[in-house]
PDB file of C-alpha atoms in Angstrom:
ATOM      1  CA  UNK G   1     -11.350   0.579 -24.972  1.00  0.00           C
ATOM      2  CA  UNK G   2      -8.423  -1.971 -24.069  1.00  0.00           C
ATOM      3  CA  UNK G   3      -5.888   1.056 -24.121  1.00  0.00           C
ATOM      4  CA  UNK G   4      -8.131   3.394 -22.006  1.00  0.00           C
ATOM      5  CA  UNK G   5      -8.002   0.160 -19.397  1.00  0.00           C
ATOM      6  CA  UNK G   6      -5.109  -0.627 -19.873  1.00  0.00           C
ATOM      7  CA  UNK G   7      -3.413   3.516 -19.285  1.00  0.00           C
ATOM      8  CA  UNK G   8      -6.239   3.552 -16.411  1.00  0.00           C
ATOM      9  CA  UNK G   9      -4.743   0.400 -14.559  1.00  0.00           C
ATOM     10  CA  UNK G  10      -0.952   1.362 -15.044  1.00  0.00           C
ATOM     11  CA  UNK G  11      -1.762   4.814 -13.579  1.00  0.00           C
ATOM     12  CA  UNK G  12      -4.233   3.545 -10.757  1.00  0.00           C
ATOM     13  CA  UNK G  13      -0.839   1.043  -9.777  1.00  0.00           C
ATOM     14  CA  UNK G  14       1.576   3.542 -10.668  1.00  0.00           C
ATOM     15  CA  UNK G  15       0.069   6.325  -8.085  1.00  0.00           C
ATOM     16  CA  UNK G  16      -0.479   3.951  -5.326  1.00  0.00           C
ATOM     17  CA  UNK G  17       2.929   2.279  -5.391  1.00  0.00           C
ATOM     18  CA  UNK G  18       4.218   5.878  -5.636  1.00  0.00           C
ATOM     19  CA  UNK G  19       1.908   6.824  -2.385  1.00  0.00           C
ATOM     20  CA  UNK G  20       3.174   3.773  -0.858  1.00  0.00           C
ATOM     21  CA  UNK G  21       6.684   4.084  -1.586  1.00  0.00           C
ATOM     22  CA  UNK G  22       6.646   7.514  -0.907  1.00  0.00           C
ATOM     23  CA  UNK G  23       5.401   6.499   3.214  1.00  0.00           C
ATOM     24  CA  UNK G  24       8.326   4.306   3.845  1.00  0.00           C
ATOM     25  CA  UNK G  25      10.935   6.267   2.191  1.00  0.00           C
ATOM     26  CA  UNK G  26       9.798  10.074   2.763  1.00  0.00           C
ATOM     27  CA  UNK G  27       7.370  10.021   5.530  1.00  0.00           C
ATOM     28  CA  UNK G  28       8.277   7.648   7.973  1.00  0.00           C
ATOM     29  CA  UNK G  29      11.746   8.315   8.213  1.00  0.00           C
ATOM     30  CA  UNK G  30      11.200  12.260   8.399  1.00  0.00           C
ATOM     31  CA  UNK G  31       8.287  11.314  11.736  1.00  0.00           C
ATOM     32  CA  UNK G  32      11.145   9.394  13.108  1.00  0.00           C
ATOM     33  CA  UNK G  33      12.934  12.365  13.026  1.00  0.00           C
ATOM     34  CA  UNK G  34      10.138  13.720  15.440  1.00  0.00           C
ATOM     35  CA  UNK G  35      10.220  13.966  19.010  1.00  0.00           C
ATOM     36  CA  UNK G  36       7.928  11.028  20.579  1.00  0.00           C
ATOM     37  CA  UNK G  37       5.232  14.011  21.121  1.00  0.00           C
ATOM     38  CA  UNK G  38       5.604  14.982  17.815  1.00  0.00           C
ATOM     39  CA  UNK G  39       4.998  11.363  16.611  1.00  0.00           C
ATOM     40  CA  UNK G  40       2.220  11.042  18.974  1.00  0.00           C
ATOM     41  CA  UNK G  41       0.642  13.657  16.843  1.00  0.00           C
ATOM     42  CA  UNK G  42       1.503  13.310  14.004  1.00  0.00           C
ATOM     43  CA  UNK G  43       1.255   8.903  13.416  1.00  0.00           C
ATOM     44  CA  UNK G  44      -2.335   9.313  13.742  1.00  0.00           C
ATOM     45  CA  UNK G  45      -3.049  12.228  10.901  1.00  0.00           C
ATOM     46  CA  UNK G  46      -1.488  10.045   8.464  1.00  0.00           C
ATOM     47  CA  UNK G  47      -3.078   6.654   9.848  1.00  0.00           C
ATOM     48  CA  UNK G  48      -6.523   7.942   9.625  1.00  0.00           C
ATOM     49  CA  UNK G  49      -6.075  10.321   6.527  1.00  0.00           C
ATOM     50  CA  UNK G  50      -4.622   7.188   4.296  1.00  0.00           C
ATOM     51  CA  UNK G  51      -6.737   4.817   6.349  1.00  0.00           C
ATOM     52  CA  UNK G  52      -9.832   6.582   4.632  1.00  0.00           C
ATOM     53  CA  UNK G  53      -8.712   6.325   0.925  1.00  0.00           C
ATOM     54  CA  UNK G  54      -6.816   3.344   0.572  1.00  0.00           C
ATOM     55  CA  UNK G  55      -9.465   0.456   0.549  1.00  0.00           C
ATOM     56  CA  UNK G  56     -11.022   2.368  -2.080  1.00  0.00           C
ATOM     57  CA  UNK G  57      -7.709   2.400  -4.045  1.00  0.00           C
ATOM     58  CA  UNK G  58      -6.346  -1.187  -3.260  1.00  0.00           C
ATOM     59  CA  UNK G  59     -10.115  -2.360  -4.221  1.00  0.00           C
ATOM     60  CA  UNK G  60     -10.300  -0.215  -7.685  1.00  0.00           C
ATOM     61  CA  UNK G  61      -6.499  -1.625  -8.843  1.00  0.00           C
ATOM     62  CA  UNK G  62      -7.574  -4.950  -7.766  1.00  0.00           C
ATOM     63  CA  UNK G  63     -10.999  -4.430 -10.067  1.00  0.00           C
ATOM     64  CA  UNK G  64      -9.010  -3.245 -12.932  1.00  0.00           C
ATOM     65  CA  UNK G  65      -6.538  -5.760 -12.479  1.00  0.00           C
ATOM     66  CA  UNK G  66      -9.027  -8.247 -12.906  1.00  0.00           C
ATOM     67  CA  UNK G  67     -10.556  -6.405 -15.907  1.00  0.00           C
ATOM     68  CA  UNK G  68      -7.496  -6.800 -17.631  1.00  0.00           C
ATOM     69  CA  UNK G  69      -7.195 -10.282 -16.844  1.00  0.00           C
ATOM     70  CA  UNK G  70     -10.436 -10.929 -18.564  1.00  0.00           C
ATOM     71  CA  UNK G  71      -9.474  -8.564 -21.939  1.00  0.00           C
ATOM     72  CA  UNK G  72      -6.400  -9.979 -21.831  1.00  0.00           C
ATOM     73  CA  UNK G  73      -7.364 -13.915 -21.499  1.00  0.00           C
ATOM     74  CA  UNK G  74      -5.640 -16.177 -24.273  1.00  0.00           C
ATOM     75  CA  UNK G  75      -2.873 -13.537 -24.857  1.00  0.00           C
ATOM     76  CA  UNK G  76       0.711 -14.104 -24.637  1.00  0.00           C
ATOM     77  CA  UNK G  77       0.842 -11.823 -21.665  1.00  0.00           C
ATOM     78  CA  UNK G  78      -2.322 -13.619 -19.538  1.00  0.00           C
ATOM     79  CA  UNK G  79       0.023 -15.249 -16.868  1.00  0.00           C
ATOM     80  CA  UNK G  80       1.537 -12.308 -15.839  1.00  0.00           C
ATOM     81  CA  UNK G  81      -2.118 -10.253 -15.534  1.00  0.00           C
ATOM     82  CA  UNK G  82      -3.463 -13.097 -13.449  1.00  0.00           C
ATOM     83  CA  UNK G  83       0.143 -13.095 -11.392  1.00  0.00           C
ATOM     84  CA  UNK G  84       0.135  -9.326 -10.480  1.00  0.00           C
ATOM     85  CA  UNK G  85      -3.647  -9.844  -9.928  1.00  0.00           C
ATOM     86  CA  UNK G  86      -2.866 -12.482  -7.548  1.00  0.00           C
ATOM     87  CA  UNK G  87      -0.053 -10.220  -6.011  1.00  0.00           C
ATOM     88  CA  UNK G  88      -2.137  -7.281  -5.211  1.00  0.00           C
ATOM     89  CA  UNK G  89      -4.894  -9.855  -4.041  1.00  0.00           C
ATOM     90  CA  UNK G  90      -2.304 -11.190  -1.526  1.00  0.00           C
ATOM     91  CA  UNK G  91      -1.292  -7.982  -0.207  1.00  0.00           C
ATOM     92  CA  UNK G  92      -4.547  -6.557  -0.041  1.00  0.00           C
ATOM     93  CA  UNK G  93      -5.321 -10.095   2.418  1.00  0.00           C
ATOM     94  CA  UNK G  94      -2.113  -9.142   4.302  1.00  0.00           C
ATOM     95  CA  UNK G  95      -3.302  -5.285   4.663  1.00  0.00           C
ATOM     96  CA  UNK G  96      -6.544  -6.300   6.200  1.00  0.00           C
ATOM     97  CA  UNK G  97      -5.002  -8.902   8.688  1.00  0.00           C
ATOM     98  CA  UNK G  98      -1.959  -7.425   9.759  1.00  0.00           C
ATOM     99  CA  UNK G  99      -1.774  -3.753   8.712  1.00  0.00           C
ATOM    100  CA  UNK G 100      -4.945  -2.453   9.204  1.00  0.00           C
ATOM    101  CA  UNK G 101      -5.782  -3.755  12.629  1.00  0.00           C
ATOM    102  CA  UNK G 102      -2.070  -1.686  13.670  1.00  0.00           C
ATOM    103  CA  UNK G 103      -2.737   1.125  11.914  1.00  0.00           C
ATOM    104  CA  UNK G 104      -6.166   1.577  13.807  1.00  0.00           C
ATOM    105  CA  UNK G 105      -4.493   1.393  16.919  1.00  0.00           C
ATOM    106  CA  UNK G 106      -2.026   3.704  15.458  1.00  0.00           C
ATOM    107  CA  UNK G 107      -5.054   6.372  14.553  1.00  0.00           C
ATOM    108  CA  UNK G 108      -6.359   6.518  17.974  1.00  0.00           C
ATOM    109  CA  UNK G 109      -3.162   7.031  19.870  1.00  0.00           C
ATOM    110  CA  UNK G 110      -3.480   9.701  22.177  1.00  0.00           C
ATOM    111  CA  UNK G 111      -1.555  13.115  21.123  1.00  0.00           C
ATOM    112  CA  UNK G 112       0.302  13.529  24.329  1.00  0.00           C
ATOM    113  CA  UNK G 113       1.387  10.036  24.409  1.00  0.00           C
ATOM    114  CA  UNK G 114       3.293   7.293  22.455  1.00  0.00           C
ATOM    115  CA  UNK G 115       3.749   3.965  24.685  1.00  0.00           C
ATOM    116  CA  UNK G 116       6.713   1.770  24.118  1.00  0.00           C
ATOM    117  CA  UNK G 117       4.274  -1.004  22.874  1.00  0.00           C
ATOM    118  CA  UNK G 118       2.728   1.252  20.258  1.00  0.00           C
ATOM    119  CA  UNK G 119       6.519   2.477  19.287  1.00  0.00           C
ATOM    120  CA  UNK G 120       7.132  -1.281  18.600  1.00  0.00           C
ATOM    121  CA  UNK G 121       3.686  -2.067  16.575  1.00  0.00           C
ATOM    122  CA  UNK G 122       4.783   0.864  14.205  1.00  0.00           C
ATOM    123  CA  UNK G 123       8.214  -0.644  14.089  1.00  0.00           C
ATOM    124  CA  UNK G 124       6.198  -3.752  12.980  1.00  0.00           C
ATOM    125  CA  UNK G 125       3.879  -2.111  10.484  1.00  0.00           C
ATOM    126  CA  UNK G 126       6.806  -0.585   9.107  1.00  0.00           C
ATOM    127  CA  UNK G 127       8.819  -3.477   8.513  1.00  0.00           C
ATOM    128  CA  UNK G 128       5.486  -4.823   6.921  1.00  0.00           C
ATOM    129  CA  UNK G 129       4.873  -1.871   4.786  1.00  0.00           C
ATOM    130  CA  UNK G 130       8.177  -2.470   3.142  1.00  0.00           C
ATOM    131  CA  UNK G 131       7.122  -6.260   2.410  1.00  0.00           C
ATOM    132  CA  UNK G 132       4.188  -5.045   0.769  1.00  0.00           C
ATOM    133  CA  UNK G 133       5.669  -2.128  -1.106  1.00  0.00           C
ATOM    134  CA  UNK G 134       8.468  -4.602  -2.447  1.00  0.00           C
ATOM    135  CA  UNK G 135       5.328  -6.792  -3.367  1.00  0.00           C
ATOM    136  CA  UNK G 136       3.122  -4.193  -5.215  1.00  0.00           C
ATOM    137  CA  UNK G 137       6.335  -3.410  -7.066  1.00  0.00           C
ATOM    138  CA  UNK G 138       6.450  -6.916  -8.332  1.00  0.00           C
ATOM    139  CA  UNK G 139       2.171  -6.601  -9.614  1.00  0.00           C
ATOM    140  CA  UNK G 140       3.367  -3.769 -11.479  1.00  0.00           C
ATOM    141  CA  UNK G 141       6.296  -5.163 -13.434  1.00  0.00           C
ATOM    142  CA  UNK G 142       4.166  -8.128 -13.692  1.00  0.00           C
ATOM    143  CA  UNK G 143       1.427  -5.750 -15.075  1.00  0.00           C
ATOM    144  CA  UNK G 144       4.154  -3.906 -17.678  1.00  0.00           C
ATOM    145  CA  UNK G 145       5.534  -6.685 -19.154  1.00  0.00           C
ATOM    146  CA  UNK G 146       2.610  -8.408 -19.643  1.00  0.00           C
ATOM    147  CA  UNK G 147       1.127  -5.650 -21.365  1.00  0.00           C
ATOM    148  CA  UNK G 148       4.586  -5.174 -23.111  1.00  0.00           C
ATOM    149  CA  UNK G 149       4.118  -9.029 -24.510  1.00  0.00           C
TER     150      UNK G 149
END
C-alpha cells in the first residue's frame, strides 16, 4: 500500500512538473513566435483548456502529498514530505492569487485582439510560471529524497 502511494505521488508530481515545464519551455516560447493575432487566438485555448484540469491536479498532488506525510511520520525522511508538502501548498496559494486571476483574463481575450496591457500581464504570468515551476521542482526532489532516506 505505501509503494502504490508512494509510485502514485511521484507520477502525479512527475506529470505535472513535466506539463508545467513543458508551458514555459515549449509552448510559450513557440506562441511568442506567433503573430499578435495568432496569440490572440491561441493564449486563450491553452488558458482555458489547462485552466479546467489543473486545480484538480495541484489539489490531488497536494492530497497525496499529505498522505505521504502521514505514512511517512517518524521516518528519517518526514521533514522533507512535510517540506515539499509545504512547497506545493505555497505555490498552489500563489496560483490562486496571482496566476489564476491573469490567466482568466488571459482566457477571455478577444481573438482579433491582444492589448498592450494584456501582452504585459502574460509577460507577468510568465515570469511567475517560471517561479513556480523552479518551486514544484524543489517539492519533487524534496519528495525523492525523502522517499530515497
Amino acid at each position: 500500500m505505501i509503494l502504490a502511494l508512494t509510485i502514485l505521488t511521484t507520477l502525479c508530481l512527475g506529470l505535472m512538473i513535466g506539463t508545467e515545464f513543458s508551458v514555459s519551455v515549449f509552448i510559450n516560447p513557440i506562441l511568442r513566435r506567433l503573430d499578435i493575432p495568432g496569440q490572440a487566438r491561441a493564449i486563450p485555448l491553452f488558458a482555458r483548456r489547462l485552466g479546467a484540469a489543473m486545480p484538480f491536479w495541484y489539489a490531488a498532488s497536494l492530497l497525496l502529498l499529505i498522505g505521504e506525510a502521514i505514512v511517512y511520520r517518524h521516518e528519517s525522511g518526514d521533514v522533507l514530505v512535510i517540506a515539499a508538502g509545504t512547497i506545493w501548498a505555497a505555490v498552489i496559494i500563489l496560483t490562486i492569487v496571482i496566476l489564476v486571476p491573469i490567466a482568466n483574463r488571459m482566457a477571455q481575450l478577444n481573438s482579433d485582439a491582444f492589448p498592450q496591457e494584456a501582452q504585459r500581464e502574460y509577460d507577468k504570468w510568465d515570469r511567475l510560471h517560471r517561479f513556480r515551476v523552479a518551486a514544484l521542482v524543489a517539492a519533487m526532489i524534496c519528495h525523492l529524497v525523502a522517499i530515497q532516506i
